[in-house]
Every structure is written in C-alpha cells, then in structure tokens.
XYZ file of C-alpha atoms in Angstrom:
575
model
C -54.947 -11.016 -16.687
C -54.772 -8.143 -14.464
C -54.328 -4.406 -15.481
C -51.470 -2.491 -14.062
C -51.460 1.079 -12.890
C -48.372 3.472 -12.488
C -48.157 5.383 -9.310
C -46.260 7.948 -7.700
C -45.614 7.237 -3.960
C -43.371 9.617 -2.168
C -41.757 10.852 -5.542
C -41.026 7.280 -6.544
C -42.700 5.469 -9.553
C -44.221 2.104 -8.852
C -46.122 -0.425 -11.289
C -49.032 -2.018 -9.245
C -51.793 -4.095 -10.456
C -55.498 -2.894 -10.244
C -56.769 -5.195 -7.168
C -53.498 -4.112 -5.177
C -54.041 -0.357 -6.167
C -57.493 -0.432 -4.805
C -56.573 -2.120 -1.711
C -53.674 0.366 -1.129
C -56.032 3.472 -1.908
C -58.637 2.235 0.597
C -56.008 1.801 3.192
C -54.416 5.251 2.832
C -57.936 6.855 2.631
C -58.713 5.219 5.961
C -55.378 6.559 7.268
C -56.349 10.163 6.243
C -59.808 9.919 7.822
C -58.167 8.655 11.049
C -55.833 11.693 11.206
C -58.410 14.106 9.857
C -58.334 17.209 12.050
C -55.318 16.207 13.453
C -52.344 18.700 14.184
C -49.578 18.067 11.420
C -51.791 15.491 9.660
C -50.201 16.505 6.290
C -46.840 15.641 7.459
C -48.026 12.448 9.191
C -49.416 11.297 5.927
C -46.394 12.166 4.027
C -44.118 10.317 6.245
C -46.518 7.283 6.158
C -46.376 7.305 2.307
C -42.748 7.542 2.401
C -42.300 4.676 4.776
C -44.843 2.385 2.622
C -42.621 3.354 -0.538
C -39.537 2.205 1.420
C -41.034 -1.015 2.262
C -42.176 -1.621 -1.378
C -38.586 -0.794 -2.604
C -37.152 -3.513 -0.055
C -39.549 -5.995 -1.519
C -38.647 -5.368 -5.264
C -36.189 -7.346 -6.948
C -35.806 -4.969 -10.017
C -37.475 -1.541 -10.893
C -39.888 -3.151 -13.536
C -41.509 -5.749 -10.955
C -45.297 -5.278 -10.267
C -46.633 -4.637 -6.732
C -49.297 -7.073 -6.234
C -51.805 -7.921 -3.386
C -49.367 -9.854 -1.551
C -46.716 -6.844 -1.137
C -49.654 -4.642 -0.101
C -50.806 -6.926 2.570
C -47.156 -7.236 3.964
C -46.816 -3.558 3.961
C -50.199 -3.226 5.914
C -49.198 -5.963 8.411
C -46.047 -3.999 9.046
C -47.654 -0.592 9.251
C -50.776 -1.525 11.186
C -54.315 -0.526 10.791
C -55.346 3.084 11.834
C -57.868 1.743 14.280
C -55.237 -0.331 16.192
C -53.921 2.888 17.617
C -55.063 5.840 19.750
C -54.277 8.990 17.889
C -55.785 11.359 20.211
C -53.848 14.184 22.303
C -53.681 11.808 25.219
C -51.690 9.226 23.676
C -48.714 9.640 25.951
C -50.459 10.095 29.126
C -52.544 6.903 29.196
C -51.400 3.612 28.021
C -52.791 3.237 24.296
C -55.639 0.715 23.585
C -54.570 -1.536 20.876
C -55.804 -4.891 19.431
C -52.306 -6.482 19.077
C -49.072 -6.210 20.977
C -46.607 -3.399 19.840
C -43.516 -4.842 18.340
C -40.304 -4.632 20.199
C -37.245 -2.153 19.308
C -35.269 -3.330 16.396
C -31.786 -3.068 15.113
C -30.615 0.602 14.788
C -29.556 1.956 11.403
C -26.727 4.508 10.871
C -27.941 7.783 9.718
C -26.752 11.143 9.853
C -28.731 13.303 12.353
C -29.254 16.642 10.793
C -31.522 17.921 13.516
C -28.567 18.011 15.907
C -25.564 18.692 13.478
C -22.773 20.944 13.689
C -21.421 20.126 10.201
C -22.780 16.977 8.565
C -24.535 15.292 11.318
C -22.044 12.369 11.288
C -21.161 12.557 15.010
C -24.865 13.024 16.116
C -25.790 9.948 14.045
C -22.888 7.884 15.547
C -24.260 8.870 19.175
C -27.561 7.071 18.253
C -26.029 4.142 16.712
C -23.185 3.525 18.996
C -24.781 4.890 22.264
C -21.805 7.197 22.793
C -22.211 10.887 23.465
C -21.664 13.062 20.381
C -19.132 15.078 22.398
C -16.826 12.214 22.680
C -17.254 11.131 18.938
C -16.394 14.547 17.906
C -13.358 14.666 20.111
C -12.107 11.490 18.657
C -12.488 12.615 15.105
C -10.358 15.794 16.227
C -7.698 13.813 17.678
C -7.385 11.246 14.769
C -7.248 14.318 12.479
C -4.310 15.912 14.487
C -2.313 12.691 15.425
C -2.742 10.599 12.278
C -1.968 12.820 9.476
C -5.423 13.793 8.586
C -6.973 10.196 8.880
C -9.761 11.596 11.085
C -10.802 14.129 8.408
C -10.766 11.672 5.590
C -12.826 9.279 7.763
C -15.421 11.945 8.687
C -15.674 13.128 5.048
C -16.136 9.697 3.801
C -18.999 8.884 6.184
C -20.510 12.482 5.237
C -20.635 11.221 1.614
C -21.602 7.549 2.162
C -24.102 7.757 5.115
C -27.552 9.151 4.152
C -29.128 11.822 6.493
C -32.377 10.957 8.328
C -34.610 13.229 6.499
C -37.946 11.581 6.917
C -39.701 10.396 10.229
C -39.440 6.832 9.413
C -35.770 7.380 8.755
C -35.425 8.997 12.431
C -37.299 6.160 13.992
C -34.965 3.678 12.200
C -32.058 5.900 13.634
C -33.195 5.140 17.130
C -34.198 1.511 16.543
C -37.838 2.226 17.040
C -40.530 0.390 14.968
C -41.796 2.364 12.116
C -45.465 2.156 12.011
C -48.446 4.520 12.015
C -48.308 4.948 15.786
C -44.830 5.991 16.074
C -44.935 7.974 13.006
C -47.923 9.851 14.573
C -46.150 10.430 17.732
C -42.907 11.760 16.215
C -44.916 14.359 14.109
C -47.312 15.598 16.834
C -45.093 15.695 19.912
C -41.665 16.226 18.309
C -38.680 14.062 17.970
C -36.947 14.703 21.247
C -40.117 14.501 23.454
C -41.147 11.324 22.051
C -37.633 9.831 22.259
C -37.836 10.334 25.993
C -41.206 8.633 26.411
C -40.156 5.827 24.358
C -37.030 5.319 26.569
C -39.222 5.414 29.556
C -40.724 1.917 28.365
C -38.245 -0.735 28.716
C -39.265 -3.016 25.880
C -36.015 -4.958 25.833
C -36.726 -5.902 29.321
C -40.005 -7.082 28.800
C -39.082 -9.123 25.656
C -36.047 -10.820 27.513
C -38.559 -12.097 30.364
C -40.686 -13.486 27.603
C -37.959 -15.044 25.676
C -36.146 -16.366 28.857
C -39.057 -18.442 29.784
C -38.745 -20.598 26.423
C -34.997 -20.201 25.890
C -33.116 -23.307 26.122
C -29.351 -24.084 26.968
C -28.533 -24.731 23.260
C -30.231 -21.413 22.375
C -28.066 -19.421 24.708
C -25.013 -21.459 23.422
C -26.161 -20.419 19.776
C -26.479 -16.863 20.885
C -23.048 -16.636 22.266
C -21.443 -18.183 19.154
C -23.430 -15.843 16.973
C -22.256 -12.913 19.244
C -18.744 -13.899 18.775
C -18.966 -14.079 14.968
C -20.439 -10.534 15.191
C -17.772 -9.277 17.126
C -15.121 -10.916 15.042
C -16.971 -9.481 11.872
C -16.813 -5.927 13.331
C -13.075 -6.450 14.103
C -12.473 -7.475 10.500
C -14.408 -4.374 9.350
C -12.497 -2.084 11.592
C -9.301 -3.467 10.202
C -10.398 -3.059 6.710
C -11.278 0.563 7.372
C -7.799 1.277 8.960
C -5.991 -0.610 6.067
C -7.847 1.123 3.388
C -8.075 4.727 4.941
C -4.379 4.765 5.793
C -3.219 3.662 2.250
C -5.436 6.290 0.652
C -4.187 9.047 2.922
C -0.646 7.955 2.146
C -1.360 7.923 -1.502
C -3.234 11.184 -1.520
C -0.310 12.948 0.232
C 2.270 11.278 -2.138
C 0.299 12.305 -5.106
C -0.198 16.025 -4.470
C 3.244 16.600 -2.774
C 5.929 14.390 -4.455
C 4.030 13.426 -7.894
C 2.050 16.564 -8.927
C 3.559 19.566 -7.408
C 7.013 18.417 -6.277
C 6.542 20.192 -2.894
C 8.366 17.695 -1.175
C 11.927 16.559 -2.247
C 12.349 13.013 -1.068
C 15.767 11.375 -1.667
C 15.956 9.365 -4.759
C 12.984 10.912 -6.673
C 15.197 12.726 -9.125
C 16.432 9.193 -10.382
C 13.014 8.673 -11.868
C 13.928 10.781 -14.844
C 17.261 9.087 -15.048
C 15.597 5.638 -15.193
C 12.564 6.532 -16.968
C 12.524 6.022 -20.597
C 8.700 5.629 -21.376
C 8.338 9.382 -21.859
C 5.637 9.498 -19.391
C 6.023 12.449 -16.817
C 6.154 11.863 -13.208
C 2.892 13.519 -12.552
C 1.084 11.051 -14.906
C 2.717 8.075 -13.440
C 1.777 9.202 -9.929
C -1.944 9.664 -10.964
C -2.053 6.219 -12.484
C -0.385 4.634 -9.602
C -2.883 6.476 -7.350
C -5.866 4.949 -9.298
C -4.195 1.523 -9.720
C -3.281 1.074 -5.961
C -6.050 3.403 -4.477
C -9.030 1.898 -5.873
C -8.808 -1.528 -4.591
C -8.099 -0.106 -1.228
C -10.978 2.407 -1.496
C -13.283 -0.718 -2.050
C -11.364 -2.536 0.962
C -12.372 0.686 3.010
C -15.950 0.601 1.503
C -16.302 -3.170 2.450
C -15.112 -2.460 6.085
C -17.924 0.193 6.412
C -20.596 -2.102 4.834
C -19.534 -4.540 7.619
C -19.998 -2.022 10.498
C -22.767 -0.112 9.050
C -25.993 -2.276 7.944
C -27.737 0.536 5.963
C -24.916 2.238 4.394
C -25.625 3.892 1.310
C -24.441 2.190 -1.807
C -22.279 4.242 -4.040
C -24.298 2.982 -7.285
C -23.506 0.500 -10.062
C -22.466 3.546 -12.345
C -19.657 4.734 -9.833
C -18.629 1.040 -9.318
C -18.278 0.439 -12.877
C -16.655 3.820 -13.590
C -13.964 3.060 -10.842
C -13.531 -0.277 -12.248
C -13.032 1.013 -15.761
C -10.453 3.674 -14.378
C -8.448 0.989 -12.586
C -8.353 -1.193 -15.690
C -7.179 1.906 -17.845
C -4.550 2.946 -15.077
C -3.423 -0.862 -14.770
C -3.129 -1.294 -18.482
C -1.298 2.104 -18.986
C 1.198 1.144 -16.342
C 1.841 -2.348 -17.862
C 2.470 -0.593 -21.319
C 4.942 1.790 -19.713
C 6.523 -1.007 -17.842
C 6.978 -3.070 -21.065
C 8.562 -0.122 -22.686
C 10.818 0.609 -19.838
C 11.831 -3.150 -19.740
C 12.649 -2.750 -23.426
C 15.354 -0.436 -22.677
C 17.448 -3.056 -20.833
C 16.979 -5.739 -23.482
C 20.321 -5.504 -25.337
C 23.827 -4.974 -23.861
C 26.255 -3.298 -26.186
C 30.148 -2.956 -25.767
C 32.858 -0.933 -27.221
C 36.855 -1.825 -26.576
C 39.775 0.340 -26.635
C 42.915 -1.585 -26.357
C 46.358 0.465 -26.132
C 49.900 -0.704 -25.630
C 51.999 0.423 -22.763
C 55.504 1.172 -21.989
C 56.955 1.617 -18.624
C 59.994 3.907 -17.705
C 61.836 1.054 -16.240
C 60.147 -2.316 -17.785
C 62.078 -4.400 -15.318
C 60.201 -2.640 -12.262
C 57.158 -3.617 -10.712
C 53.992 -2.445 -12.213
C 51.835 -0.744 -9.471
C 48.029 -0.248 -10.121
C 46.248 2.547 -8.271
C 42.837 4.271 -8.257
C 42.892 7.932 -9.073
C 40.740 10.271 -6.741
C 38.629 12.395 -9.062
C 36.891 14.123 -6.231
C 38.985 17.150 -7.107
C 37.381 17.438 -10.654
C 33.740 16.238 -9.592
C 31.456 16.639 -6.388
C 29.019 13.899 -5.826
C 25.487 13.775 -4.313
C 25.065 11.514 -1.197
C 21.931 9.675 -3.004
C 22.811 6.564 -4.706
C 20.865 4.461 -7.270
C 22.549 1.233 -6.982
C 26.118 2.222 -7.687
C 25.163 5.165 -9.561
C 25.054 8.836 -8.379
C 24.707 12.240 -9.570
C 27.798 14.427 -9.912
C 28.863 17.838 -10.944
C 31.724 19.225 -12.717
C 33.712 22.529 -12.225
C 31.042 24.338 -14.324
C 28.162 22.666 -12.161
C 27.041 20.561 -15.136
C 25.146 17.642 -13.749
C 26.349 14.238 -14.884
C 25.920 10.622 -13.790
C 28.780 8.822 -12.044
C 29.200 5.250 -11.252
C 31.905 3.192 -9.612
C 31.017 0.151 -11.685
C 34.743 -0.574 -12.377
C 36.236 -3.945 -12.711
C 40.079 -4.483 -12.814
C 41.528 -7.592 -14.447
C 45.094 -8.991 -14.802
C 46.072 -11.324 -17.736
C 49.026 -12.797 -19.217
C 49.894 -11.128 -22.591
C 50.866 -13.300 -25.656
C 54.208 -11.462 -26.120
C 56.490 -9.395 -24.239
C 54.544 -6.139 -24.597
C 52.168 -4.681 -22.063
C 48.831 -3.308 -23.030
C 45.559 -2.262 -21.307
C 41.988 -2.717 -22.675
C 39.050 -0.536 -21.770
C 35.844 -2.174 -22.464
C 32.628 -0.035 -21.844
C 29.250 -1.753 -21.443
C 25.692 -0.336 -21.435
C 22.093 -1.557 -21.957
C 19.468 -0.366 -24.646
C 16.444 -1.236 -26.757
C 18.641 -2.632 -29.395
C 22.272 -3.554 -29.862
C 23.063 -0.351 -31.812
C 21.437 1.959 -29.121
C 23.440 0.016 -26.387
C 26.675 0.398 -28.235
C 25.949 4.090 -28.810
C 25.182 4.666 -25.200
C 28.401 2.642 -24.308
C 30.501 5.199 -26.676
C 29.176 8.151 -24.633
C 30.949 6.643 -21.375
C 33.881 8.759 -20.236
C 36.726 6.936 -18.596
C 40.388 7.719 -18.363
C 43.516 6.574 -16.786
C 47.049 7.923 -16.489
C 50.756 6.200 -16.644
C 53.052 7.773 -14.258
C 56.481 6.178 -14.273
C 55.856 2.448 -13.299
C 52.263 3.261 -11.893
C 48.850 3.013 -13.686
C 46.424 5.424 -12.201
C 42.738 4.277 -13.032
C 39.645 6.666 -12.531
C 37.346 5.793 -9.609
C 34.174 6.491 -11.491
C 32.943 6.474 -15.128
C 31.182 9.512 -16.121
C 28.373 9.852 -18.665
C 25.617 12.811 -19.566
C 22.242 12.481 -17.641
C 20.820 12.217 -21.127
C 22.014 8.776 -21.443
C 20.106 7.646 -18.596
C 21.013 4.893 -15.985
C 21.387 1.783 -18.247
C 23.832 -0.435 -16.231
C 26.848 1.425 -17.592
C 30.236 -0.222 -16.316
C 33.730 -0.489 -17.474
C 36.084 -3.434 -17.296
C 39.788 -2.676 -17.293
C 41.865 -5.593 -18.450
C 45.789 -5.120 -17.975
C 47.907 -7.614 -19.978
C 51.489 -8.129 -18.577
C 54.281 -10.509 -19.930
C 55.481 -13.443 -18.111
C 57.812 -13.017 -15.134
C 56.744 -9.470 -14.646
C 55.822 -8.405 -10.948
C 52.521 -6.441 -10.305
C 51.350 -4.707 -7.126
C 47.693 -3.950 -6.436
C 47.381 -0.827 -4.267
C 44.983 -1.047 -1.383
C 42.843 1.567 -3.154
C 42.053 -1.036 -5.623
C 40.623 -3.610 -3.276
C 36.991 -2.960 -4.207
C 37.611 -2.673 -7.803
C 39.433 -6.058 -8.384
C 37.429 -8.141 -10.540
C 36.578 -11.873 -10.440
C 38.526 -14.546 -12.131
C 41.996 -13.831 -11.390
C 44.063 -16.886 -10.934
C 46.571 -16.949 -8.221
C 48.386 -19.647 -6.323
C 46.681 -18.668 -2.908
C 43.137 -18.996 -4.085
C 42.577 -15.153 -2.929
C 39.341 -13.736 -4.105
C 38.928 -10.124 -5.398
C 39.961 -7.609 -2.641
C 42.320 -10.281 -0.948
C 44.735 -9.764 -3.840
C 45.236 -6.157 -2.916
C 48.344 -5.148 -0.878
C 50.633 -8.054 -2.264
C 53.323 -8.311 -4.714
C 52.650 -10.962 -7.514
C 54.611 -12.610 -10.121
C 52.955 -13.678 -13.690
C 53.995 -17.324 -14.368
C 54.054 -19.038 -17.647
C 50.603 -20.446 -17.164
C 49.005 -17.068 -16.612
C 48.642 -17.479 -12.915
C 49.855 -15.138 -10.213
C 52.419 -16.204 -7.754
C 52.379 -14.314 -4.496
C 56.014 -12.979 -3.425
C 55.248 -11.683 -0.074
C 52.333 -13.358 1.382
C 52.351 -14.517 5.008
C 53.670 -18.044 5.065
C 51.092 -19.789 7.301
C 50.089 -22.182 4.681
C 53.211 -23.898 3.702
C 54.455 -27.157 4.946
C 58.044 -26.527 4.986
C 61.299 -26.704 7.072
C 60.432 -23.358 9.050
C 57.328 -24.829 10.519
C 59.335 -26.620 13.344
C 56.961 -29.384 13.664
C 54.236 -27.001 14.873
C 51.606 -27.857 12.355
C 49.505 -25.637 10.217
C 46.085 -24.299 9.364
C 45.013 -24.247 5.650
C 42.068 -21.946 4.854
C 40.830 -22.248 1.264
C 37.576 -22.930 -0.737
C 37.398 -26.234 0.822
C 37.072 -25.007 4.327
C 39.498 -24.919 7.453
C 42.248 -27.861 7.739
C 44.085 -27.949 11.101
C 47.070 -30.178 10.775
C 49.060 -31.335 14.114
C 52.579 -31.937 13.177
C 55.309 -34.324 14.865
C 55.034 -34.604 18.609
C 52.267 -32.080 19.131
C 49.129 -33.632 20.181
C 47.254 -30.332 21.522
C 46.973 -26.798 20.748
C 45.114 -23.683 21.824
C 42.713 -21.896 19.545
C 40.932 -18.645 20.832
C 38.288 -16.608 18.903
C 37.364 -13.275 20.384
C 36.888 -9.411 19.638
C 40.763 -9.408 18.856
C 40.434 -12.014 16.085
C 41.650 -15.714 15.923
C 44.771 -16.875 18.106
C 46.206 -20.402 17.590
C 48.958 -21.591 19.990
C 50.443 -25.161 20.320
C 50.718 -26.308 23.846
C 53.807 -28.175 25.063
C-alpha cells in the first residue's frame, strides 16, 4: 500500500503516490540546478512545470486518478534529462551535444497568437496553423463579413471564444509544431520567440526525416499514406461543409430573431397572419426565441463538430455548457410541441349554421341569372394572402378578415318555389366554439329583378382568427326553370352539379341551363359538337368527356386533319 500526496503543479492539483513524487521532485531539482544562474531561469522552470502538468492531464482518465511511477517515467522520456542538452549561451551558434537524437517536428495545434494580435490573435494563430500570411487571413475575414451578411464576423467571434490562446511557452511551441522539451523551452525563454523560430526553421528536420523514412518505405506504405491523405482531405471537406451549414443557419436565425421576431424591425409579407392563425396565446417574440433555440442549438453543435474536425486542439465548451444547451433545447422543443397541440386543437371541430330563405322573382317565368357582386367599393384589400384569406379595411379603416371561399350550388326544389340557403362553416376547439365562430361570418346577397347578386367575399372580425371559414350558397329552383351562370361565377361554382354535358365547375358558367325532373341541368345553348344528329352531314364527331377523347369518322370519310398549335385545336375532314 503506497502513500499518496497532493501536489500543486502549475496551479493544477494532482494526486501522486510517494515513490512517483520523490522521483518527480528529484527530476525538477536537477532541472533547477541545470538552469541555476541562467537568464530567465524562473520562467524556464515555470514553463517546464506547466508542460509536465499538461502531459499528466493528457494521461489521466479522470480527475481522481493517482499519478504513478509509470506516468512520471513517460513524462521524463518526453521532456528529456537536463544533461541531454547544452543550455549555455552558445546553444544556437554550435550544434548542441546530445546523447540522443532530437525528435522531428510534430503536428501543429491551433492557438491564438496573442504576441502578434490585433484583436484576439485568431488570424495570427491561423497563420501558423495554415501557413498563410496573417494579412491574407484578416482580408478573408473582412470580405466574408461584408459580402455574406456578417458570416465572417460570426466565424471570427466563435474562433475567438473556442480557440485557446498560446499563453505558455509549451503552447507556443505546439502552435509552431516544435517538440516541447527542456531544450526548446529553454531556447524560447532565453532568445525570444521570434529569434528561435527563425533558427528552428533553418534546420530542415522534415527533409532529414523524409530521407530516413524513404530508405525503408515500401510501395504498400506509400499507397497507405496516399489513402490516409485522401481520407484526411475528405474529412476536412466535411468539416468545412458542416461549418458553412451551421454558421449560415445561425446567422439567418440570429437576424430573423432580432429583426422580425423580437423588435418587428422588418415587416415581412405574411408576418401579420401569425396573430390571426395563433391561438396558443404565445407572443411572436416568445415563439421566435423558442424556434431560435430549437433549430439553432443543433446547428451550433453541427458547427462545433466541423471545427473539431478541422482543429485538433479545439477547446471544449465543457460538460456544463453541453448539458445546459441540451436542457434548453429540450425545453424549447417541448414548449413548441405543447403550443402546436394547442394550435391543432383549434381545428379539431367544424361547426355550421344555415339560413334558408324563399325567393320570388319579378317575372317567375324568366331566366334566373346568378352573378357575383363586386364589394371592392365597400372594402379595400391587402395584396398578401393566407391561403384564400386576406386582410381588408372597411370605410372606417377597421381591419377585417376577407375570404373568397364561396361555393355556389344549384339544386331542384321539392315544390314550385325558389329558395336560397346560406351555410356558414368554421373550425374551433369544440363544436359550440366552431358554431359561434361561424355565426360571426358576414355574408350577403341581393335580388335585383331576376338576378341574384352574391358577395364575392365573406367577412369576419380579426378577433375570430383564420379558422377555415367558408360559405356555401345553395339555390333551389323548380323543374323547367332556366338558370344562367354569369362568367363572374366561374371560380365560385361548386362541385357536384349534375348536367347533361358533364361540365365541371367553371365550365357551367356562360351557358343557359334547364332544370329537368331528375334534378339534372340540360344545356340549352351549348355548342353542338358532340351530338350524333342529322346536321353532322356524315363528317364524324369528337367526344370529349371523363372517359377521354373519342374521334368517330362518319360515312365515307376515311381521313381527317387535326392541328394542335398556339391557336388551339383544329380538326378538318379531308375529301
């Protein structure tokens, strides 16, 4: 059983057993003796301790893990022994004497270079990581900010928050891809970051390493390297794609939240209909915030995943932030589901009210003419539509809802009288609520001589909301009475009007129809192209109905000519 000791190394608390502690203490004391009297020795020792603390943290699986003799040996192997390096003033003038080969350059890590920063050091850090001059990186961010509605600014701020700064000497060496050991730490502190960087560049370790590797590299090793490189390139492409998608969505949601949702600074077409459709009681700003979190949080993690793919040492946002965002997302989605259920409940039931009235024409034997009355003289309408509903204003500028959801039907009456039935329908959370909303629909008609003038729109107060309000006008006429649908009714004629021509809805308009004893309309003035009668003179006929097109050649006619062009369809029998 070993005794454990708590130590504070670079302001980080570690649990270490007694044997490992003694070895680490002797190691650090030997380093202090090596740098005794050296310029900047205190800073060198502090940076070495910070690097050792980083290595310990990398090897620990949890914060309660005890550092053992094994971890201390691994750290010493990475850092090296002080006697392995020359630490005198001539270290850069002569080749240092060493008992083992200096390790080659390793992969760079992304840090913010605060020594050469203008704002946050992001661009200076990217210069080291990407190998691109910081001037060009800054120019790219500026262009993105100007030409992509702030994307460059958002990306810069996110990198500023998520990318750690190179504060210690070991982090600065990581930023340049240099080995972090006693020798390099001592170099950075004694000679300064810029001077050492130039001298390190003068030694082409990559070239030396490549020569050594090339002597033992096989063909299959090369193929493996190529495949690995392609996978890395594909991964980087995926990371860039995720960043673009995530950042673009967040920018769009951000501007939508603070312009349309929060402050109503931008009047987008159709936004006014939110209050007309909404019955949940939630204001638009609250729904905007909930949508921002419900949609934005997943895309934020998508953006974060893309950054993790591109940046190896990207600073974690922490478990607290992750679980907080997850909880916020669950709350937002759950609240939206509740509001959606409440909203759907408003359309669960349909209520109807009927108003049937007998009519009397001035000349009962005359043709009944059905027309639509233009109410634009009484109401002005908005150009923005929600389905078939729109806003309107009466002569007092009172805002109302208007809809052209009007269906006209014709039926045979049971007696010799004429009547008109106005049925109003609307949806609601219950049948009674729906019927009450239907009663509040305003719809009128006029009888002028033998003409029935029907309103083109139904009217209701905005407080009744948009709940599928519609009106069905059913006109009952006696047998043998003639009715004429004016062309203005073509878009309002309803389904299910039986007629001998099989015309559907708008096709009935513009013709005179006679009501027969079976309740079917007989056309009195339809163009006689479909009848097989004496006047056809053996020229054949074309029948167009629900079964398709039937072309019949009559008598001795064995051919005909049919032309279809921009002028329509032309059929001509050939002699």
